[in-house]
C-alpha cells in the first residue's frame, strides 16, 4: 500500500530529527524564539498603522490632526496640545520617539543575538557529531559502520538546521531594521512639519 505524500514527508522529517541528536531540541526552541520575536516586532510596527500612512497627506494632517489616521492623530494631538514654544514641541516629539524607538532597538538587538547564535549552535552540533564519529571509529573499529554514520549524520544535520534558521532570520532582521528606520524618519518628518506650521502660524498649532 502506498503511503500518502504528507505522511511520507512527516516520516522523513522525523527521521532527520532523530539523526540530528539531542541538539535538535535547543535548535527548535531557538527557532521558535527568533520567529516569535520577529512576529512581535512586526505587530509593533503595524500598531496604529503608522507606516501605512500616506506621506503626501502628512502636511495636511499636521495642520488638521483630527483628520489624520489613528496612530498619526494620537501623536499629533499629544505633541500639539497646549504647546507654547518650539522647545516644548521638540520635547514632546522626543518623548514620542523615546516611547517607540528604544524599545524596538532593544528587540532588534535581542533578535540579532539569537540569529547569530543559531549557526554557532549548529557548529556545536558538528563538533558533537564528529566526536561521536571518532568514538565510533575507535570503539567499533572493524565491526560496524553504523556509529560512524550516525555521528556524521548528526554533524551535518545540526549544521544544516542552524543555517536554515539563521539565513531567513538575517533577511527578517534586515527588513525589520529597515522598517525601524522608516518609523524614525516618519517621526522626524512629523516634528519638522509641526515646527514649520508652528512658526508659520505665529506659535499656534491645531490639536
mmCIF file with all atom_site columns, C-alpha atoms in Angstrom:
data_model
loop_
_atom_site.group_PDB
_atom_site.id
_atom_site.type_symbol
_atom_site.label_atom_id
_atom_site.label_alt_id
_atom_site.label_comp_id
_atom_site.label_asym_id
_atom_site.label_entity_id
_atom_site.label_seq_id
_atom_site.pdbx_PDB_ins_code
_atom_site.Cartn_x
_atom_site.Cartn_y
_atom_site.Cartn_z
_atom_site.occupancy
_atom_site.B_iso_or_equiv
_atom_site.pdbx_formal_charge
_atom_site.auth_seq_id
_atom_site.auth_comp_id
_atom_site.auth_asym_id
_atom_site.auth_atom_id
_atom_site.pdbx_PDB_model_num
ATOM 1   C CA . UNK A 1 1   ? 0.000  0.000  0.000  1.00 0.00 ? 1   UNK A CA 1
ATOM 2   C CA . UNK A 1 2   ? 1.350  3.439  -0.982 1.00 0.00 ? 2   UNK A CA 1
ATOM 3   C CA . UNK A 1 3   ? 1.769  5.993  1.816  1.00 0.00 ? 3   UNK A CA 1
ATOM 4   C CA . UNK A 1 4   ? 0.179  9.403  1.496  1.00 0.00 ? 4   UNK A CA 1
ATOM 5   C CA . UNK A 1 5   ? 2.827  12.005 0.476  1.00 0.00 ? 5   UNK A CA 1
ATOM 6   C CA . UNK A 1 6   ? 2.224  14.039 3.649  1.00 0.00 ? 6   UNK A CA 1
ATOM 7   C CA . UNK A 1 7   ? 2.814  11.001 5.870  1.00 0.00 ? 7   UNK A CA 1
ATOM 8   C CA . UNK A 1 8   ? 5.966  10.167 3.949  1.00 0.00 ? 8   UNK A CA 1
ATOM 9   C CA . UNK A 1 9   ? 7.186  13.728 4.397  1.00 0.00 ? 9   UNK A CA 1
ATOM 10  C CA . UNK A 1 10  ? 6.465  13.668 8.129  1.00 0.00 ? 10  UNK A CA 1
ATOM 11  C CA . UNK A 1 11  ? 8.225  10.328 8.441  1.00 0.00 ? 11  UNK A CA 1
ATOM 12  C CA . UNK A 1 12  ? 11.286 11.702 6.656  1.00 0.00 ? 12  UNK A CA 1
ATOM 13  C CA . UNK A 1 13  ? 11.287 14.837 8.824  1.00 0.00 ? 13  UNK A CA 1
ATOM 14  C CA . UNK A 1 14  ? 11.070 12.735 11.990 1.00 0.00 ? 14  UNK A CA 1
ATOM 15  C CA . UNK A 1 15  ? 13.917 10.537 10.755 1.00 0.00 ? 15  UNK A CA 1
ATOM 16  C CA . UNK A 1 16  ? 16.080 13.648 10.214 1.00 0.00 ? 16  UNK A CA 1
ATOM 17  C CA . UNK A 1 17  ? 15.102 14.928 13.663 1.00 0.00 ? 17  UNK A CA 1
ATOM 18  C CA . UNK A 1 18  ? 16.234 11.697 15.303 1.00 0.00 ? 18  UNK A CA 1
ATOM 19  C CA . UNK A 1 19  ? 19.515 11.649 13.374 1.00 0.00 ? 19  UNK A CA 1
ATOM 20  C CA . UNK A 1 20  ? 20.239 15.238 14.425 1.00 0.00 ? 20  UNK A CA 1
ATOM 21  C CA . UNK A 1 21  ? 20.659 14.179 18.051 1.00 0.00 ? 21  UNK A CA 1
ATOM 22  C CA . UNK A 1 22  ? 19.845 15.996 21.288 1.00 0.00 ? 22  UNK A CA 1
ATOM 23  C CA . UNK A 1 23  ? 20.885 19.390 19.938 1.00 0.00 ? 23  UNK A CA 1
ATOM 24  C CA . UNK A 1 24  ? 17.796 19.491 17.692 1.00 0.00 ? 24  UNK A CA 1
ATOM 25  C CA . UNK A 1 25  ? 15.638 20.400 20.719 1.00 0.00 ? 25  UNK A CA 1
ATOM 26  C CA . UNK A 1 26  ? 17.508 23.630 21.630 1.00 0.00 ? 26  UNK A CA 1
ATOM 27  C CA . UNK A 1 27  ? 17.706 24.467 17.910 1.00 0.00 ? 27  UNK A CA 1
ATOM 28  C CA . UNK A 1 28  ? 13.923 24.145 17.644 1.00 0.00 ? 28  UNK A CA 1
ATOM 29  C CA . UNK A 1 29  ? 13.431 26.301 20.746 1.00 0.00 ? 29  UNK A CA 1
ATOM 30  C CA . UNK A 1 30  ? 15.837 28.901 19.346 1.00 0.00 ? 30  UNK A CA 1
ATOM 31  C CA . UNK A 1 31  ? 13.946 28.988 16.040 1.00 0.00 ? 31  UNK A CA 1
ATOM 32  C CA . UNK A 1 32  ? 10.660 29.445 17.922 1.00 0.00 ? 32  UNK A CA 1
ATOM 33  C CA . UNK A 1 33  ? 12.008 32.392 19.947 1.00 0.00 ? 33  UNK A CA 1
ATOM 34  C CA . UNK A 1 34  ? 13.542 34.016 16.828 1.00 0.00 ? 34  UNK A CA 1
ATOM 35  C CA . UNK A 1 35  ? 10.353 33.932 14.791 1.00 0.00 ? 35  UNK A CA 1
ATOM 36  C CA . UNK A 1 36  ? 8.126  34.801 17.753 1.00 0.00 ? 36  UNK A CA 1
ATOM 37  C CA . UNK A 1 37  ? 10.261 37.890 18.412 1.00 0.00 ? 37  UNK A CA 1
ATOM 38  C CA . UNK A 1 38  ? 10.117 38.803 14.713 1.00 0.00 ? 38  UNK A CA 1
ATOM 39  C CA . UNK A 1 39  ? 6.316  38.490 14.657 1.00 0.00 ? 39  UNK A CA 1
ATOM 40  C CA . UNK A 1 40  ? 6.037  40.606 17.811 1.00 0.00 ? 40  UNK A CA 1
ATOM 41  C CA . UNK A 1 41  ? 8.190  43.314 16.217 1.00 0.00 ? 41  UNK A CA 1
ATOM 42  C CA . UNK A 1 42  ? 6.076  43.167 13.064 1.00 0.00 ? 42  UNK A CA 1
ATOM 43  C CA . UNK A 1 43  ? 2.962  43.699 15.200 1.00 0.00 ? 43  UNK A CA 1
ATOM 44  C CA . UNK A 1 44  ? 4.571  46.688 16.914 1.00 0.00 ? 44  UNK A CA 1
ATOM 45  C CA . UNK A 1 45  ? 5.309  48.301 13.550 1.00 0.00 ? 45  UNK A CA 1
ATOM 46  C CA . UNK A 1 46  ? 1.725  47.786 12.409 1.00 0.00 ? 46  UNK A CA 1
ATOM 47  C CA . UNK A 1 47  ? 0.207  49.046 15.651 1.00 0.00 ? 47  UNK A CA 1
ATOM 48  C CA . UNK A 1 48  ? -1.516 52.328 14.901 1.00 0.00 ? 48  UNK A CA 1
ATOM 49  C CA . UNK A 1 49  ? -0.855 51.898 11.164 1.00 0.00 ? 49  UNK A CA 1
ATOM 50  C CA . UNK A 1 50  ? 1.986  54.431 11.362 1.00 0.00 ? 50  UNK A CA 1
ATOM 51  C CA . UNK A 1 51  ? 4.000  53.046 8.457  1.00 0.00 ? 51  UNK A CA 1
ATOM 52  C CA . UNK A 1 52  ? 0.909  52.753 6.260  1.00 0.00 ? 52  UNK A CA 1
ATOM 53  C CA . UNK A 1 53  ? 0.350  56.499 6.345  1.00 0.00 ? 53  UNK A CA 1
ATOM 54  C CA . UNK A 1 54  ? 0.390  58.291 3.010  1.00 0.00 ? 54  UNK A CA 1
ATOM 55  C CA . UNK A 1 55  ? 3.425  60.673 3.042  1.00 0.00 ? 55  UNK A CA 1
ATOM 56  C CA . UNK A 1 56  ? 1.560  63.120 0.784  1.00 0.00 ? 56  UNK A CA 1
ATOM 57  C CA . UNK A 1 57  ? -1.111 63.586 3.460  1.00 0.00 ? 57  UNK A CA 1
ATOM 58  C CA . UNK A 1 58  ? 1.301  64.393 6.289  1.00 0.00 ? 58  UNK A CA 1
ATOM 59  C CA . UNK A 1 59  ? 1.387  68.213 5.789  1.00 0.00 ? 59  UNK A CA 1
ATOM 60  C CA . UNK A 1 60  ? -2.416 68.344 5.770  1.00 0.00 ? 60  UNK A CA 1
ATOM 61  C CA . UNK A 1 61  ? -2.668 66.118 8.849  1.00 0.00 ? 61  UNK A CA 1
ATOM 62  C CA . UNK A 1 62  ? -0.188 68.278 10.748 1.00 0.00 ? 62  UNK A CA 1
ATOM 63  C CA . UNK A 1 63  ? -2.440 71.265 10.083 1.00 0.00 ? 63  UNK A CA 1
ATOM 64  C CA . UNK A 1 64  ? -5.592 69.282 10.912 1.00 0.00 ? 64  UNK A CA 1
ATOM 65  C CA . UNK A 1 65  ? -4.718 66.386 13.253 1.00 0.00 ? 65  UNK A CA 1
ATOM 66  C CA . UNK A 1 66  ? -8.359 65.395 13.637 1.00 0.00 ? 66  UNK A CA 1
ATOM 67  C CA . UNK A 1 67  ? -8.388 64.216 10.015 1.00 0.00 ? 67  UNK A CA 1
ATOM 68  C CA . UNK A 1 68  ? -5.282 62.039 10.412 1.00 0.00 ? 68  UNK A CA 1
ATOM 69  C CA . UNK A 1 69  ? -5.267 58.247 10.692 1.00 0.00 ? 69  UNK A CA 1
ATOM 70  C CA . UNK A 1 70  ? -5.365 56.660 14.153 1.00 0.00 ? 70  UNK A CA 1
ATOM 71  C CA . UNK A 1 71  ? -1.691 56.429 15.122 1.00 0.00 ? 71  UNK A CA 1
ATOM 72  C CA . UNK A 1 72  ? -0.691 59.703 13.476 1.00 0.00 ? 72  UNK A CA 1
ATOM 73  C CA . UNK A 1 73  ? -3.628 61.508 15.061 1.00 0.00 ? 73  UNK A CA 1
ATOM 74  C CA . UNK A 1 74  ? -2.683 60.325 18.563 1.00 0.00 ? 74  UNK A CA 1
ATOM 75  C CA . UNK A 1 75  ? 0.915  61.507 18.104 1.00 0.00 ? 75  UNK A CA 1
ATOM 76  C CA . UNK A 1 76  ? -0.056 64.900 16.702 1.00 0.00 ? 76  UNK A CA 1
ATOM 77  C CA . UNK A 1 77  ? -2.717 65.544 19.329 1.00 0.00 ? 77  UNK A CA 1
ATOM 78  C CA . UNK A 1 78  ? -0.256 64.709 22.118 1.00 0.00 ? 78  UNK A CA 1
ATOM 79  C CA . UNK A 1 79  ? 2.547  66.834 20.659 1.00 0.00 ? 79  UNK A CA 1
ATOM 80  C CA . UNK A 1 80  ? 0.389  69.817 19.688 1.00 0.00 ? 80  UNK A CA 1
ATOM 81  C CA . UNK A 1 81  ? -1.762 70.148 22.801 1.00 0.00 ? 81  UNK A CA 1
ATOM 82  C CA . UNK A 1 82  ? -1.062 73.377 24.731 1.00 0.00 ? 82  UNK A CA 1
ATOM 83  C CA . UNK A 1 83  ? 2.387  73.866 23.186 1.00 0.00 ? 83  UNK A CA 1
ATOM 84  C CA . UNK A 1 84  ? 3.770  77.323 23.914 1.00 0.00 ? 84  UNK A CA 1
ATOM 85  C CA . UNK A 1 85  ? 7.160  77.301 22.192 1.00 0.00 ? 85  UNK A CA 1
ATOM 86  C CA . UNK A 1 86  ? 9.392  75.317 19.848 1.00 0.00 ? 86  UNK A CA 1
ATOM 87  C CA . UNK A 1 87  ? 11.451 73.782 22.653 1.00 0.00 ? 87  UNK A CA 1
ATOM 88  C CA . UNK A 1 88  ? 8.345  72.325 24.236 1.00 0.00 ? 88  UNK A CA 1
ATOM 89  C CA . UNK A 1 89  ? 7.285  70.973 20.849 1.00 0.00 ? 89  UNK A CA 1
ATOM 90  C CA . UNK A 1 90  ? 10.687 69.325 20.384 1.00 0.00 ? 90  UNK A CA 1
ATOM 91  C CA . UNK A 1 91  ? 10.447 67.841 23.879 1.00 0.00 ? 91  UNK A CA 1
ATOM 92  C CA . UNK A 1 92  ? 7.056  66.291 23.059 1.00 0.00 ? 92  UNK A CA 1
ATOM 93  C CA . UNK A 1 93  ? 8.401  64.645 19.910 1.00 0.00 ? 93  UNK A CA 1
ATOM 94  C CA . UNK A 1 94  ? 11.490 63.433 21.800 1.00 0.00 ? 94  UNK A CA 1
ATOM 95  C CA . UNK A 1 95  ? 9.117  61.804 24.261 1.00 0.00 ? 95  UNK A CA 1
ATOM 96  C CA . UNK A 1 96  ? 7.234  60.113 21.424 1.00 0.00 ? 96  UNK A CA 1
ATOM 97  C CA . UNK A 1 97  ? 10.458 58.797 19.896 1.00 0.00 ? 97  UNK A CA 1
ATOM 98  C CA . UNK A 1 98  ? 11.600 57.586 23.308 1.00 0.00 ? 98  UNK A CA 1
ATOM 99  C CA . UNK A 1 99  ? 8.339  55.658 23.635 1.00 0.00 ? 99  UNK A CA 1
ATOM 100 C CA . UNK A 1 100 ? 8.810  53.864 20.294 1.00 0.00 ? 100 UNK A CA 1
ATOM 101 C CA . UNK A 1 101 ? 12.400 53.650 19.064 1.00 0.00 ? 101 UNK A CA 1
ATOM 102 C CA . UNK A 1 102 ? 14.439 52.425 22.102 1.00 0.00 ? 102 UNK A CA 1
ATOM 103 C CA . UNK A 1 103 ? 12.014 49.559 22.757 1.00 0.00 ? 103 UNK A CA 1
ATOM 104 C CA . UNK A 1 104 ? 12.232 48.468 19.136 1.00 0.00 ? 104 UNK A CA 1
ATOM 105 C CA . UNK A 1 105 ? 16.029 48.814 19.172 1.00 0.00 ? 105 UNK A CA 1
ATOM 106 C CA . UNK A 1 106 ? 16.259 46.529 22.212 1.00 0.00 ? 106 UNK A CA 1
ATOM 107 C CA . UNK A 1 107 ? 14.157 43.882 20.498 1.00 0.00 ? 107 UNK A CA 1
ATOM 108 C CA . UNK A 1 108 ? 16.194 44.174 17.295 1.00 0.00 ? 108 UNK A CA 1
ATOM 109 C CA . UNK A 1 109 ? 19.429 43.748 19.286 1.00 0.00 ? 109 UNK A CA 1
ATOM 110 C CA . UNK A 1 110 ? 17.968 40.703 21.051 1.00 0.00 ? 110 UNK A CA 1
ATOM 111 C CA . UNK A 1 111 ? 16.850 39.228 17.722 1.00 0.00 ? 111 UNK A CA 1
ATOM 112 C CA . UNK A 1 112 ? 20.294 39.811 16.196 1.00 0.00 ? 112 UNK A CA 1
ATOM 113 C CA . UNK A 1 113 ? 21.919 37.890 19.069 1.00 0.00 ? 113 UNK A CA 1
ATOM 114 C CA . UNK A 1 114 ? 19.531 34.961 18.604 1.00 0.00 ? 114 UNK A CA 1
ATOM 115 C CA . UNK A 1 115 ? 20.075 34.836 14.832 1.00 0.00 ? 115 UNK A CA 1
ATOM 116 C CA . UNK A 1 116 ? 23.848 34.915 15.353 1.00 0.00 ? 116 UNK A CA 1
ATOM 117 C CA . UNK A 1 117 ? 23.583 32.090 17.889 1.00 0.00 ? 117 UNK A CA 1
ATOM 118 C CA . UNK A 1 118 ? 21.819 29.633 15.567 1.00 0.00 ? 118 UNK A CA 1
ATOM 119 C CA . UNK A 1 119 ? 24.778 28.818 13.243 1.00 0.00 ? 119 UNK A CA 1
ATOM 120 C CA . UNK A 1 120 ? 27.031 28.642 16.315 1.00 0.00 ? 120 UNK A CA 1
ATOM 121 C CA . UNK A 1 121 ? 24.682 26.105 17.869 1.00 0.00 ? 121 UNK A CA 1
ATOM 122 C CA . UNK A 1 122 ? 24.753 24.202 14.580 1.00 0.00 ? 122 UNK A CA 1
ATOM 123 C CA . UNK A 1 123 ? 28.550 24.271 14.761 1.00 0.00 ? 123 UNK A CA 1
ATOM 124 C CA . UNK A 1 124 ? 28.343 22.824 18.265 1.00 0.00 ? 124 UNK A CA 1
ATOM 125 C CA . UNK A 1 125 ? 26.300 20.003 16.781 1.00 0.00 ? 125 UNK A CA 1
ATOM 126 C CA . UNK A 1 126 ? 29.051 19.498 14.204 1.00 0.00 ? 126 UNK A CA 1
ATOM 127 C CA . UNK A 1 127 ? 31.632 19.126 16.972 1.00 0.00 ? 127 UNK A CA 1
ATOM 128 C CA . UNK A 1 128 ? 29.419 16.707 18.899 1.00 0.00 ? 128 UNK A CA 1
ATOM 129 C CA . UNK A 1 129 ? 28.788 14.672 15.741 1.00 0.00 ? 129 UNK A CA 1
ATOM 130 C CA . UNK A 1 130 ? 32.483 14.478 14.926 1.00 0.00 ? 130 UNK A CA 1
ATOM 131 C CA . UNK A 1 131 ? 33.240 13.361 18.486 1.00 0.00 ? 131 UNK A CA 1
ATOM 132 C CA . UNK A 1 132 ? 30.640 10.617 18.089 1.00 0.00 ? 132 UNK A CA 1
ATOM 133 C CA . UNK A 1 133 ? 32.251 9.675  14.769 1.00 0.00 ? 133 UNK A CA 1
ATOM 134 C CA . UNK A 1 134 ? 35.728 9.385  16.274 1.00 0.00 ? 134 UNK A CA 1
ATOM 135 C CA . UNK A 1 135 ? 34.295 7.407  19.178 1.00 0.00 ? 135 UNK A CA 1
ATOM 136 C CA . UNK A 1 136 ? 32.683 5.015  16.706 1.00 0.00 ? 136 UNK A CA 1
ATOM 137 C CA . UNK A 1 137 ? 35.967 4.616  14.817 1.00 0.00 ? 137 UNK A CA 1
ATOM 138 C CA . UNK A 1 138 ? 37.891 3.728  17.957 1.00 0.00 ? 138 UNK A CA 1
ATOM 139 C CA . UNK A 1 139 ? 35.282 1.701  19.863 1.00 0.00 ? 139 UNK A CA 1
ATOM 140 C CA . UNK A 1 140 ? 33.773 -0.248 16.972 1.00 0.00 ? 140 UNK A CA 1
ATOM 141 C CA . UNK A 1 141 ? 36.785 -0.477 14.669 1.00 0.00 ? 141 UNK A CA 1
ATOM 142 C CA . UNK A 1 142 ? 36.326 -3.180 12.066 1.00 0.00 ? 142 UNK A CA 1
ATOM 143 C CA . UNK A 1 143 ? 32.896 -4.225 13.331 1.00 0.00 ? 143 UNK A CA 1
ATOM 144 C CA . UNK A 1 144 ? 30.243 -1.770 12.148 1.00 0.00 ? 144 UNK A CA 1
ATOM 145 C CA . UNK A 1 145 ? 29.862 1.448  10.226 1.00 0.00 ? 145 UNK A CA 1
ATOM 146 C CA . UNK A 1 146 ? 26.588 2.461  11.931 1.00 0.00 ? 146 UNK A CA 1
ATOM 147 C CA . UNK A 1 147 ? 28.105 4.504  14.811 1.00 0.00 ? 147 UNK A CA 1
ATOM 148 C CA . UNK A 1 148 ? 30.333 6.339  12.348 1.00 0.00 ? 148 UNK A CA 1
ATOM 149 C CA . UNK A 1 149 ? 27.425 7.093  10.014 1.00 0.00 ? 149 UNK A CA 1
ATOM 150 C CA . UNK A 1 150 ? 25.288 8.273  12.950 1.00 0.00 ? 150 UNK A CA 1
ATOM 151 C CA . UNK A 1 151 ? 27.993 10.702 14.053 1.00 0.00 ? 151 UNK A CA 1
ATOM 152 C CA . UNK A 1 152 ? 28.430 12.123 10.555 1.00 0.00 ? 152 UNK A CA 1
ATOM 153 C CA . UNK A 1 153 ? 24.646 12.494 10.171 1.00 0.00 ? 153 UNK A CA 1
ATOM 154 C CA . UNK A 1 154 ? 24.415 14.366 13.454 1.00 0.00 ? 154 UNK A CA 1
ATOM 155 C CA . UNK A 1 155 ? 27.254 16.690 12.423 1.00 0.00 ? 155 UNK A CA 1
ATOM 156 C CA . UNK A 1 156 ? 25.734 17.528 9.040  1.00 0.00 ? 156 UNK A CA 1
ATOM 157 C CA . UNK A 1 157 ? 22.084 17.778 10.085 1.00 0.00 ? 157 UNK A CA 1
ATOM 158 C CA . UNK A 1 158 ? 22.689 20.150 13.001 1.00 0.00 ? 158 UNK A CA 1
ATOM 159 C CA . UNK A 1 159 ? 24.900 22.372 10.854 1.00 0.00 ? 159 UNK A CA 1
ATOM 160 C CA . UNK A 1 160 ? 22.266 22.472 8.134  1.00 0.00 ? 160 UNK A CA 1
ATOM 161 C CA . UNK A 1 161 ? 19.498 23.204 10.657 1.00 0.00 ? 161 UNK A CA 1
ATOM 162 C CA . UNK A 1 162 ? 21.467 26.085 12.183 1.00 0.00 ? 162 UNK A CA 1
ATOM 163 C CA . UNK A 1 163 ? 21.951 27.645 8.752  1.00 0.00 ? 163 UNK A CA 1
ATOM 164 C CA . UNK A 1 164 ? 18.310 27.099 7.789  1.00 0.00 ? 164 UNK A CA 1
ATOM 165 C CA . UNK A 1 165 ? 17.306 29.025 10.920 1.00 0.00 ? 165 UNK A CA 1
ATOM 166 C CA . UNK A 1 166 ? 19.925 31.768 10.511 1.00 0.00 ? 166 UNK A CA 1
ATOM 167 C CA . UNK A 1 167 ? 19.582 32.680 6.814  1.00 0.00 ? 167 UNK A CA 1
ATOM 168 C CA . UNK A 1 168 ? 15.847 33.587 6.863  1.00 0.00 ? 168 UNK A CA 1
ATOM 169 C CA . UNK A 1 169 ? 16.462 35.197 10.261 1.00 0.00 ? 169 UNK A CA 1
ATOM 170 C CA . UNK A 1 170 ? 19.052 37.540 8.734  1.00 0.00 ? 170 UNK A CA 1
ATOM 171 C CA . UNK A 1 171 ? 16.628 38.527 5.973  1.00 0.00 ? 171 UNK A CA 1
ATOM 172 C CA . UNK A 1 172 ? 13.877 39.193 8.518  1.00 0.00 ? 172 UNK A CA 1
ATOM 173 C CA . UNK A 1 173 ? 16.309 41.182 10.664 1.00 0.00 ? 173 UNK A CA 1
ATOM 174 C CA . UNK A 1 174 ? 17.209 43.371 7.674  1.00 0.00 ? 174 UNK A CA 1
ATOM 175 C CA . UNK A 1 175 ? 13.538 44.020 6.868  1.00 0.00 ? 175 UNK A CA 1
ATOM 176 C CA . UNK A 1 176 ? 12.740 44.848 10.498 1.00 0.00 ? 176 UNK A CA 1
ATOM 177 C CA . UNK A 1 177 ? 15.686 47.244 10.730 1.00 0.00 ? 177 UNK A CA 1
ATOM 178 C CA . UNK A 1 178 ? 14.509 48.916 7.523  1.00 0.00 ? 178 UNK A CA 1
ATOM 179 C CA . UNK A 1 179 ? 11.033 49.417 8.990  1.00 0.00 ? 179 UNK A CA 1
ATOM 180 C CA . UNK A 1 180 ? 12.570 50.783 12.184 1.00 0.00 ? 180 UNK A CA 1
ATOM 181 C CA . UNK A 1 181 ? 14.383 53.435 10.132 1.00 0.00 ? 181 UNK A CA 1
ATOM 182 C CA . UNK A 1 182 ? 11.166 54.246 8.278  1.00 0.00 ? 182 UNK A CA 1
ATOM 183 C CA . UNK A 1 183 ? 9.365  54.773 11.586 1.00 0.00 ? 183 UNK A CA 1
ATOM 184 C CA . UNK A 1 184 ? 12.163 57.022 12.856 1.00 0.00 ? 184 UNK A CA 1
ATOM 185 C CA . UNK A 1 185 ? 12.084 59.106 9.669  1.00 0.00 ? 185 UNK A CA 1
ATOM 186 C CA . UNK A 1 186 ? 8.283  59.407 9.913  1.00 0.00 ? 186 UNK A CA 1
ATOM 187 C CA . UNK A 1 187 ? 8.533  60.813 13.444 1.00 0.00 ? 187 UNK A CA 1
ATOM 188 C CA . UNK A 1 188 ? 11.290 63.208 12.367 1.00 0.00 ? 188 UNK A CA 1
ATOM 189 C CA . UNK A 1 189 ? 9.171  64.364 9.427  1.00 0.00 ? 189 UNK A CA 1
ATOM 190 C CA . UNK A 1 190 ? 6.147  64.973 11.664 1.00 0.00 ? 190 UNK A CA 1
ATOM 191 C CA . UNK A 1 191 ? 8.319  67.010 14.026 1.00 0.00 ? 191 UNK A CA 1
ATOM 192 C CA . UNK A 1 192 ? 9.759  69.072 11.172 1.00 0.00 ? 192 UNK A CA 1
ATOM 193 C CA . UNK A 1 193 ? 6.337  69.758 9.664  1.00 0.00 ? 193 UNK A CA 1
ATOM 194 C CA . UNK A 1 194 ? 4.915  70.672 13.077 1.00 0.00 ? 194 UNK A CA 1
ATOM 195 C CA . UNK A 1 195 ? 7.749  73.135 13.713 1.00 0.00 ? 195 UNK A CA 1
ATOM 196 C CA . UNK A 1 196 ? 7.226  74.742 10.308 1.00 0.00 ? 196 UNK A CA 1
ATOM 197 C CA . UNK A 1 197 ? 3.487  75.038 10.970 1.00 0.00 ? 197 UNK A CA 1
ATOM 198 C CA . UNK A 1 198 ? 4.137  76.460 14.449 1.00 0.00 ? 198 UNK A CA 1
ATOM 199 C CA . UNK A 1 199 ? 6.398  79.187 13.057 1.00 0.00 ? 199 UNK A CA 1
ATOM 200 C CA . UNK A 1 200 ? 4.168  79.921 10.074 1.00 0.00 ? 200 UNK A CA 1
ATOM 201 C CA . UNK A 1 201 ? 1.085  80.406 12.279 1.00 0.00 ? 201 UNK A CA 1
ATOM 202 C CA . UNK A 1 202 ? 2.867  82.560 14.830 1.00 0.00 ? 202 UNK A CA 1
ATOM 203 C CA . UNK A 1 203 ? 3.087  79.967 17.612 1.00 0.00 ? 203 UNK A CA 1
ATOM 204 C CA . UNK A 1 204 ? -0.271 78.275 17.146 1.00 0.00 ? 204 UNK A CA 1
ATOM 205 C CA . UNK A 1 205 ? -0.908 74.597 16.450 1.00 0.00 ? 205 UNK A CA 1
ATOM 206 C CA . UNK A 1 206 ? -4.101 72.647 15.970 1.00 0.00 ? 206 UNK A CA 1
ATOM 207 C CA . UNK A 1 207 ? -4.612 69.822 18.451 1.00 0.00 ? 207 UNK A CA 1
#
